[in-house]
């Protein structure tokens, strides 16, 4: 029986430079796909996977995230008056984790995703924990973290999400070196962040969902800089290979890179087409747009 995973860390302190000017004052993680901010999809996924404690690593300009997961009594009062069936009220109240089970820690300086995770160390303690990068939006049933939990219960150690990529774009991803592979679960022998196509050990890239052993914090504490001069989570994970079971799970659904403009647009169209209340209109209007432009 492996130690249960109760805590999730959401690094949300990045600058979102690939999405300027939208992210000058608005946190990237608050960008809405259809009508729901990216961070809410990630929180819902974590909740579906049984997570009880929600830790956000934030920074300057990210207070909209805290407000989003807080009560808004003025709005709730207004909706109680205006919305007899209570649907809007449910949307406003539904997303927030239970009081006392949500915490915010400041990263101070955005030194990289590994550094962001390390900033959560005092909340994580000595238990395994999940990490979700909200800008990797995944349309999947079951949700990706639920899938990782299944594999974790069986294998323990570190479990991360993987997807196949075009070998020409390895330099945008963390890439793994695979061992035993049953078509779904892949043993991980090494990981490298943003390798060139020539150096990439495979076409299996890391997606932003992880279940990690707390020992990763000691490695991150060394503060070693990697690709792009950032403290990379991938490098710390590479240092754990051999000391823990380490597996990747091939993604069951579709991942949208909402940290980029095109990935975000794609996600909006796909999620709108997946919504019964919007599907027909979206399809018709897309056709009309394609005819006109
Ligand atoms: P990204 O590298 O995609 O985000 O990190 P970024 O740095 O904000 O984006 P660009 O490259 O400038 O456009 C993935 C996640 O990790 C968080 C980000 O907020 C994002 O949710 N992150 C990244 C941090 O919390 N701290 C960091 O130092 C870096």
GROMACS .gro file of N, CA, C and O in nm, residues 43-122:
model
  320
   43UNK      N    1  -0.820   2.257  -1.094
   43UNK     CA    2  -0.869   2.230  -0.958
   43UNK      C    3  -0.977   2.121  -0.961
   43UNK      O    4  -0.977   2.029  -0.878
   44UNK      N    5  -1.065   2.127  -1.060
   44UNK     CA    6  -1.170   2.024  -1.071
   44UNK      C    7  -1.109   1.887  -1.098
   44UNK      O    8  -1.154   1.785  -1.044
   45UNK      N    9  -1.005   1.886  -1.180
   45UNK     CA   10  -0.937   1.758  -1.210
   45UNK      C   11  -0.873   1.700  -1.083
   45UNK      O   12  -0.885   1.580  -1.055
   46UNK      N   13  -0.809   1.788  -1.006
   46UNK     CA   14  -0.745   1.743  -0.882
   46UNK      C   15  -0.850   1.688  -0.784
   46UNK      O   16  -0.832   1.583  -0.721
   47UNK      N   17  -0.961   1.759  -0.775
   47UNK     CA   18  -1.068   1.715  -0.685
   47UNK      C   19  -1.121   1.578  -0.728
   47UNK      O   20  -1.142   1.490  -0.645
   48UNK      N   21  -1.138   1.560  -0.858
   48UNK     CA   22  -1.187   1.431  -0.910
   48UNK      C   23  -1.090   1.318  -0.875
   48UNK      O   24  -1.130   1.202  -0.861
   49UNK      N   25  -0.962   1.353  -0.860
   49UNK     CA   26  -0.861   1.251  -0.829
   49UNK      C   27  -0.846   1.230  -0.678
   49UNK      O   28  -0.758   1.156  -0.634
   50UNK      N   29  -0.930   1.295  -0.599
   50UNK     CA   30  -0.930   1.271  -0.454
   50UNK      C   31  -0.843   1.367  -0.374
   50UNK      O   32  -0.822   1.348  -0.254
   51UNK      N   33  -0.793   1.471  -0.440
   51UNK     CA   34  -0.708   1.569  -0.369
   51UNK      C   35  -0.791   1.646  -0.266
   51UNK      O   36  -0.905   1.687  -0.294
   52UNK      N   37  -0.731   1.667  -0.147
   52UNK     CA   38  -0.801   1.737  -0.039
   52UNK      C   39  -0.739   1.873  -0.007
   52UNK      O   40  -0.806   1.962   0.045
   53UNK      N   41  -0.608   1.885  -0.033
   53UNK     CA   42  -0.538   2.010   0.002
   53UNK      C   43  -0.486   2.075  -0.126
   53UNK      O   44  -0.419   2.009  -0.206
   54UNK      N   45  -0.515   2.204  -0.142
   54UNK     CA   46  -0.485   2.274  -0.267
   54UNK      C   47  -0.386   2.388  -0.238
   54UNK      O   48  -0.419   2.482  -0.165
   55UNK      N   49  -0.266   2.376  -0.294
   55UNK     CA   50  -0.161   2.476  -0.267
   55UNK      C   51  -0.126   2.549  -0.397
   55UNK      O   52  -0.084   2.486  -0.494
   56UNK      N   53  -0.143   2.679  -0.397
   56UNK     CA   54  -0.113   2.759  -0.516
   56UNK      C   55   0.017   2.834  -0.493
   56UNK      O   56   0.033   2.899  -0.390
   57UNK      N   57   0.108   2.824  -0.589
   57UNK     CA   58   0.232   2.901  -0.581
   57UNK      C   59   0.213   3.023  -0.670
   57UNK      O   60   0.208   3.011  -0.792
   58UNK      N   61   0.197   3.138  -0.607
   58UNK     CA   62   0.159   3.258  -0.681
   58UNK      C   63   0.270   3.361  -0.681
   58UNK      O   64   0.377   3.340  -0.622
   59UNK      N   65   0.243   3.471  -0.745
   59UNK     CA   66   0.341   3.580  -0.749
   59UNK      C   67   0.268   3.711  -0.769
   59UNK      O   68   0.144   3.718  -0.762
   60UNK      N   69   0.343   3.812  -0.799
   60UNK     CA   70   0.289   3.946  -0.823
   60UNK      C   71   0.186   3.943  -0.935
   60UNK      O   72   0.204   3.874  -1.035
   61UNK      N   73   0.075   4.013  -0.915
   61UNK     CA   74  -0.025   4.025  -1.020
   61UNK      C   75  -0.118   3.905  -1.031
   61UNK      O   76  -0.194   3.894  -1.126
   62UNK      N   77  -0.115   3.814  -0.935
   62UNK     CA   78  -0.195   3.692  -0.946
   62UNK      C   79  -0.314   3.688  -0.851
   62UNK      O   80  -0.374   3.584  -0.829
   63UNK      N   81  -0.348   3.805  -0.793
   63UNK     CA   82  -0.451   3.802  -0.689
   63UNK      C   83  -0.589   3.764  -0.743
   63UNK      O   84  -0.675   3.719  -0.667
   64UNK      N   85  -0.610   3.776  -0.875
   64UNK     CA   86  -0.740   3.735  -0.930
   64UNK      C   87  -0.765   3.586  -0.904
   64UNK      O   88  -0.881   3.544  -0.891
   65UNK      N   89  -0.658   3.508  -0.893
   65UNK     CA   90  -0.676   3.364  -0.867
   65UNK      C   91  -0.731   3.344  -0.725
   65UNK      O   92  -0.822   3.265  -0.702
   66UNK      N   93  -0.674   3.420  -0.630
   66UNK     CA   94  -0.723   3.409  -0.492
   66UNK      C   95  -0.870   3.452  -0.484
   66UNK      O   96  -0.951   3.387  -0.420
   67UNK      N   97  -0.903   3.560  -0.553
   67UNK     CA   98  -1.042   3.608  -0.551
   67UNK      C   99  -1.135   3.505  -0.614
   67UNK      O  100  -1.248   3.487  -0.569
   68UNK      N  101  -1.087   3.440  -0.719
   68UNK     CA  102  -1.172   3.344  -0.790
   68UNK      C  103  -1.214   3.229  -0.698
   68UNK      O  104  -1.325   3.179  -0.707
   69UNK      N  105  -1.124   3.187  -0.610
   69UNK     CA  106  -1.156   3.074  -0.522
   69UNK      C  107  -1.205   3.119  -0.385
   69UNK      O  108  -1.202   3.044  -0.289
   70UNK      N  109  -1.248   3.244  -0.379
   70UNK     CA  110  -1.302   3.297  -0.254
   70UNK      C  111  -1.453   3.318  -0.272
   70UNK      O  112  -1.504   3.314  -0.382
   71UNK      N  113  -1.523   3.343  -0.163
   71UNK     CA  114  -1.666   3.377  -0.173
   71UNK      C  115  -1.679   3.519  -0.223
   71UNK      O  116  -1.594   3.604  -0.196
   72UNK      N  117  -1.785   3.546  -0.296
   72UNK     CA  118  -1.816   3.682  -0.340
   72UNK      C  119  -1.960   3.709  -0.296
   72UNK      O  120  -2.056   3.681  -0.368
   73UNK      N  121  -1.974   3.760  -0.173
   73UNK     CA  122  -2.107   3.770  -0.112
   73UNK      C  123  -2.200   3.866  -0.187
   73UNK      O  124  -2.319   3.841  -0.199
   74UNK      N  125  -2.141   3.974  -0.238
   74UNK     CA  126  -2.222   4.072  -0.313
   74UNK      C  127  -2.285   4.005  -0.435
   74UNK      O  128  -2.406   4.014  -0.459
   75UNK      N  129  -2.200   3.935  -0.512
   75UNK     CA  130  -2.247   3.867  -0.632
   75UNK      C  131  -2.347   3.756  -0.597
   75UNK      O  132  -2.452   3.742  -0.660
   76UNK      N  133  -2.316   3.681  -0.492
   76UNK     CA  134  -2.406   3.572  -0.452
   76UNK      C  135  -2.544   3.626  -0.412
   76UNK      O  136  -2.647   3.570  -0.448
   77UNK      N  137  -2.544   3.738  -0.338
   77UNK     CA  138  -2.670   3.800  -0.295
   77UNK      C  139  -2.752   3.843  -0.416
   77UNK      O  140  -2.874   3.818  -0.423
   78UNK      N  141  -2.684   3.903  -0.512
   78UNK     CA  142  -2.750   3.950  -0.633
   78UNK      C  143  -2.809   3.831  -0.711
   78UNK      O  144  -2.922   3.835  -0.759
   79UNK      N  145  -2.729   3.725  -0.720
   79UNK     CA  146  -2.776   3.607  -0.796
   79UNK      C  147  -2.893   3.538  -0.727
   79UNK      O  148  -2.983   3.486  -0.792
   80UNK      N  149  -2.891   3.539  -0.593
   80UNK     CA  150  -3.004   3.481  -0.519
   80UNK      C  151  -3.135   3.550  -0.556
   80UNK      O  152  -3.240   3.488  -0.568
   81UNK      N  153  -3.124   3.682  -0.577
   81UNK     CA  154  -3.244   3.758  -0.616
   81UNK      C  155  -3.284   3.732  -0.760
   81UNK      O  156  -3.399   3.715  -0.793
   82UNK      N  157  -3.182   3.725  -0.849
   82UNK     CA  158  -3.211   3.726  -0.993
   82UNK      C  159  -3.226   3.590  -1.057
   82UNK      O  160  -3.275   3.579  -1.168
   83UNK      N  161  -3.172   3.487  -0.993
   83UNK     CA  162  -3.155   3.360  -1.061
   83UNK      C  163  -3.233   3.253  -0.986
   83UNK      O  164  -3.179   3.183  -0.900
   84UNK      N  165  -3.365   3.240  -1.019
   84UNK     CA  166  -3.451   3.153  -0.938
   84UNK      C  167  -3.410   3.006  -0.938
   84UNK      O  168  -3.426   2.938  -0.838
   85UNK      N  169  -3.353   2.956  -1.048
   85UNK     CA  170  -3.318   2.813  -1.049
   85UNK      C  171  -3.179   2.784  -0.987
   85UNK      O  172  -3.139   2.668  -0.973
   86UNK      N  173  -3.106   2.890  -0.951
   86UNK     CA  174  -2.983   2.872  -0.875
   86UNK      C  175  -2.863   2.821  -0.955
   86UNK      O  176  -2.759   2.790  -0.898
   87UNK      N  177  -2.876   2.818  -1.088
   87UNK     CA  178  -2.767   2.762  -1.169
   87UNK      C  179  -2.642   2.850  -1.166
   87UNK      O  180  -2.531   2.801  -1.152
   88UNK      N  181  -2.663   2.980  -1.180
   88UNK     CA  182  -2.550   3.071  -1.182
   88UNK      C  183  -2.482   3.072  -1.044
   88UNK      O  184  -2.359   3.074  -1.033
   89UNK      N  185  -2.564   3.065  -0.941
   89UNK     CA  186  -2.513   3.063  -0.804
   89UNK      C  187  -2.423   2.941  -0.782
   89UNK      O  188  -2.316   2.950  -0.721
   90UNK      N  189  -2.467   2.831  -0.835
   90UNK     CA  190  -2.390   2.707  -0.824
   90UNK      C  191  -2.255   2.721  -0.893
   90UNK      O  192  -2.152   2.676  -0.843
   91UNK      N  193  -2.254   2.790  -1.009
   91UNK     CA  194  -2.129   2.810  -1.083
   91UNK      C  195  -2.032   2.897  -1.003
   91UNK      O  196  -1.912   2.877  -1.004
   92UNK      N  197  -2.089   2.995  -0.933
   92UNK     CA  198  -2.006   3.088  -0.857
   92UNK      C  199  -1.951   3.022  -0.730
   92UNK      O  200  -1.837   3.042  -0.692
   93UNK      N  201  -2.032   2.938  -0.668
   93UNK     CA  202  -1.990   2.876  -0.542
   93UNK      C  203  -1.913   2.747  -0.562
   93UNK      O  204  -1.830   2.709  -0.479
   94UNK      N  205  -1.946   2.679  -0.673
   94UNK     CA  206  -1.903   2.540  -0.688
   94UNK      C  207  -1.754   2.516  -0.695
   94UNK      O  208  -1.706   2.411  -0.655
   95UNK      N  209  -1.678   2.616  -0.745
   95UNK     CA  210  -1.538   2.589  -0.777
   95UNK      C  211  -1.444   2.591  -0.657
   95UNK      O  212  -1.336   2.535  -0.662
   96UNK      N  213  -1.484   2.655  -0.549
   96UNK     CA  214  -1.389   2.677  -0.440
   96UNK      C  215  -1.367   2.553  -0.353
   96UNK      O  216  -1.462   2.488  -0.314
   97UNK      N  217  -1.240   2.521  -0.324
   97UNK     CA  218  -1.214   2.416  -0.226
   97UNK      C  219  -1.267   2.457  -0.089
   97UNK      O  220  -1.289   2.574  -0.061
   98UNK      N  221  -1.290   2.358  -0.002
   98UNK     CA  222  -1.343   2.384   0.131
   98UNK      C  223  -1.252   2.481   0.208
   98UNK      O  224  -1.130   2.471   0.198
   99UNK      N  225  -1.313   2.572   0.284
   99UNK     CA  226  -1.235   2.668   0.362
   99UNK      C  227  -1.131   2.596   0.448
   99UNK      O  228  -1.159   2.491   0.505
  100UNK      N  229  -1.011   2.652   0.448
  100UNK     CA  230  -0.905   2.592   0.529
  100UNK      C  231  -0.826   2.485   0.456
  100UNK      O  232  -0.724   2.436   0.507
  101UNK      N  233  -0.870   2.449   0.335
  101UNK     CA  234  -0.799   2.347   0.258
  101UNK      C  235  -0.733   2.406   0.135
  101UNK      O  236  -0.703   2.336   0.039
  102UNK      N  237  -0.718   2.536   0.136
  102UNK     CA  238  -0.657   2.604   0.022
  102UNK      C  239  -0.554   2.700   0.080
  102UNK      O  240  -0.579   2.769   0.178
  103UNK      N  241  -0.435   2.700   0.020
  103UNK     CA  242  -0.329   2.787   0.072
  103UNK      C  243  -0.251   2.847  -0.044
  103UNK      O  244  -0.242   2.788  -0.151
  104UNK      N  245  -0.198   2.966  -0.019
  104UNK     CA  246  -0.121   3.037  -0.121
  104UNK      C  247   0.018   3.065  -0.067
  104UNK      O  248   0.033   3.107   0.047
  105UNK      N  249   0.116   3.039  -0.150
  105UNK     CA  250   0.253   3.069  -0.110
  105UNK      C  251   0.315   3.149  -0.225
  105UNK      O  252   0.286   3.123  -0.342
  106UNK      N  253   0.395   3.250  -0.191
  106UNK     CA  254   0.451   3.336  -0.296
  106UNK      C  255   0.586   3.282  -0.341
  106UNK      O  256   0.668   3.242  -0.259
  107UNK      N  257   0.607   3.285  -0.471
  107UNK     CA  258   0.736   3.239  -0.523
  107UNK      C  259   0.842   3.349  -0.512
  107UNK      O  260   0.962   3.320  -0.508
  108UNK      N  261   0.798   3.475  -0.508
  108UNK     CA  262   0.896   3.584  -0.497
  108UNK      C  263   0.950   3.621  -0.633
  108UNK      O  264   0.922   3.728  -0.684
  109UNK      N  265   1.027   3.532  -0.691
  109UNK     CA  266   1.083   3.554  -0.825
  109UNK      C  267   1.050   3.432  -0.909
  109UNK      O  268   1.070   3.320  -0.861
  110UNK      N  269   1.005   3.450  -1.032
  110UNK     CA  270   0.974   3.333  -1.114
  110UNK      C  271   1.101   3.268  -1.170
  110UNK      O  272   1.139   3.291  -1.283
  111UNK      N  273   1.164   3.186  -1.088
  111UNK     CA  274   1.294   3.127  -1.127
  111UNK      C  275   1.278   2.995  -1.202
  111UNK      O  276   1.377   2.930  -1.232
  112UNK      N  277   1.154   2.956  -1.228
  112UNK     CA  278   1.133   2.832  -1.305
  112UNK      C  279   1.034   2.742  -1.235
  112UNK      O  280   1.008   2.756  -1.115
  113UNK      N  281   0.978   2.645  -1.309
  113UNK     CA  282   0.875   2.557  -1.252
  113UNK      C  283   0.926   2.473  -1.135
  113UNK      O  284   0.851   2.446  -1.040
  114UNK      N  285   1.053   2.432  -1.140
  114UNK     CA  286   1.109   2.353  -1.030
  114UNK      C  287   1.114   2.437  -0.903
  114UNK      O  288   1.078   2.391  -0.793
  115UNK      N  289   1.155   2.561  -0.917
  115UNK     CA  290   1.162   2.651  -0.802
  115UNK      C  291   1.021   2.676  -0.746
  115UNK      O  292   1.002   2.681  -0.623
  116UNK      N  293   0.923   2.688  -0.837
  116UNK     CA  294   0.784   2.710  -0.791
  116UNK      C  295   0.739   2.591  -0.704
  116UNK      O  296   0.681   2.611  -0.597
  117UNK      N  297   0.767   2.471  -0.749
  117UNK     CA  298   0.726   2.352  -0.672
  117UNK      C  299   0.797   2.352  -0.536
  117UNK      O  300   0.737   2.325  -0.432
  118UNK      N  301   0.925   2.385  -0.536
  118UNK     CA  302   1.004   2.386  -0.412
  118UNK      C  303   0.945   2.485  -0.310
  118UNK      O  304   0.949   2.462  -0.189
  119UNK      N  305   0.888   2.595  -0.361
  119UNK     CA  306   0.828   2.695  -0.271
  119UNK      C  307   0.712   2.637  -0.190
  119UNK      O  308   0.672   2.694  -0.089
  120UNK      N  309   0.656   2.525  -0.235
  120UNK     CA  310   0.543   2.463  -0.163
  120UNK      C  311   0.589   2.361  -0.059
  120UNK      O  312   0.506   2.293   0.002
  121UNK      N  313   0.719   2.350  -0.036
  121UNK     CA  314   0.772   2.238   0.044
  121UNK      C  315   0.716   2.229   0.186
  121UNK      O  316   0.693   2.121   0.237
  122UNK      N  317   0.692   2.343   0.248
  122UNK     CA  318   0.645   2.340   0.388
  122UNK      C  319   0.501   2.292   0.397
  122UNK      O  320   0.459   2.240   0.500
   0.00000   0.00000   0.00000
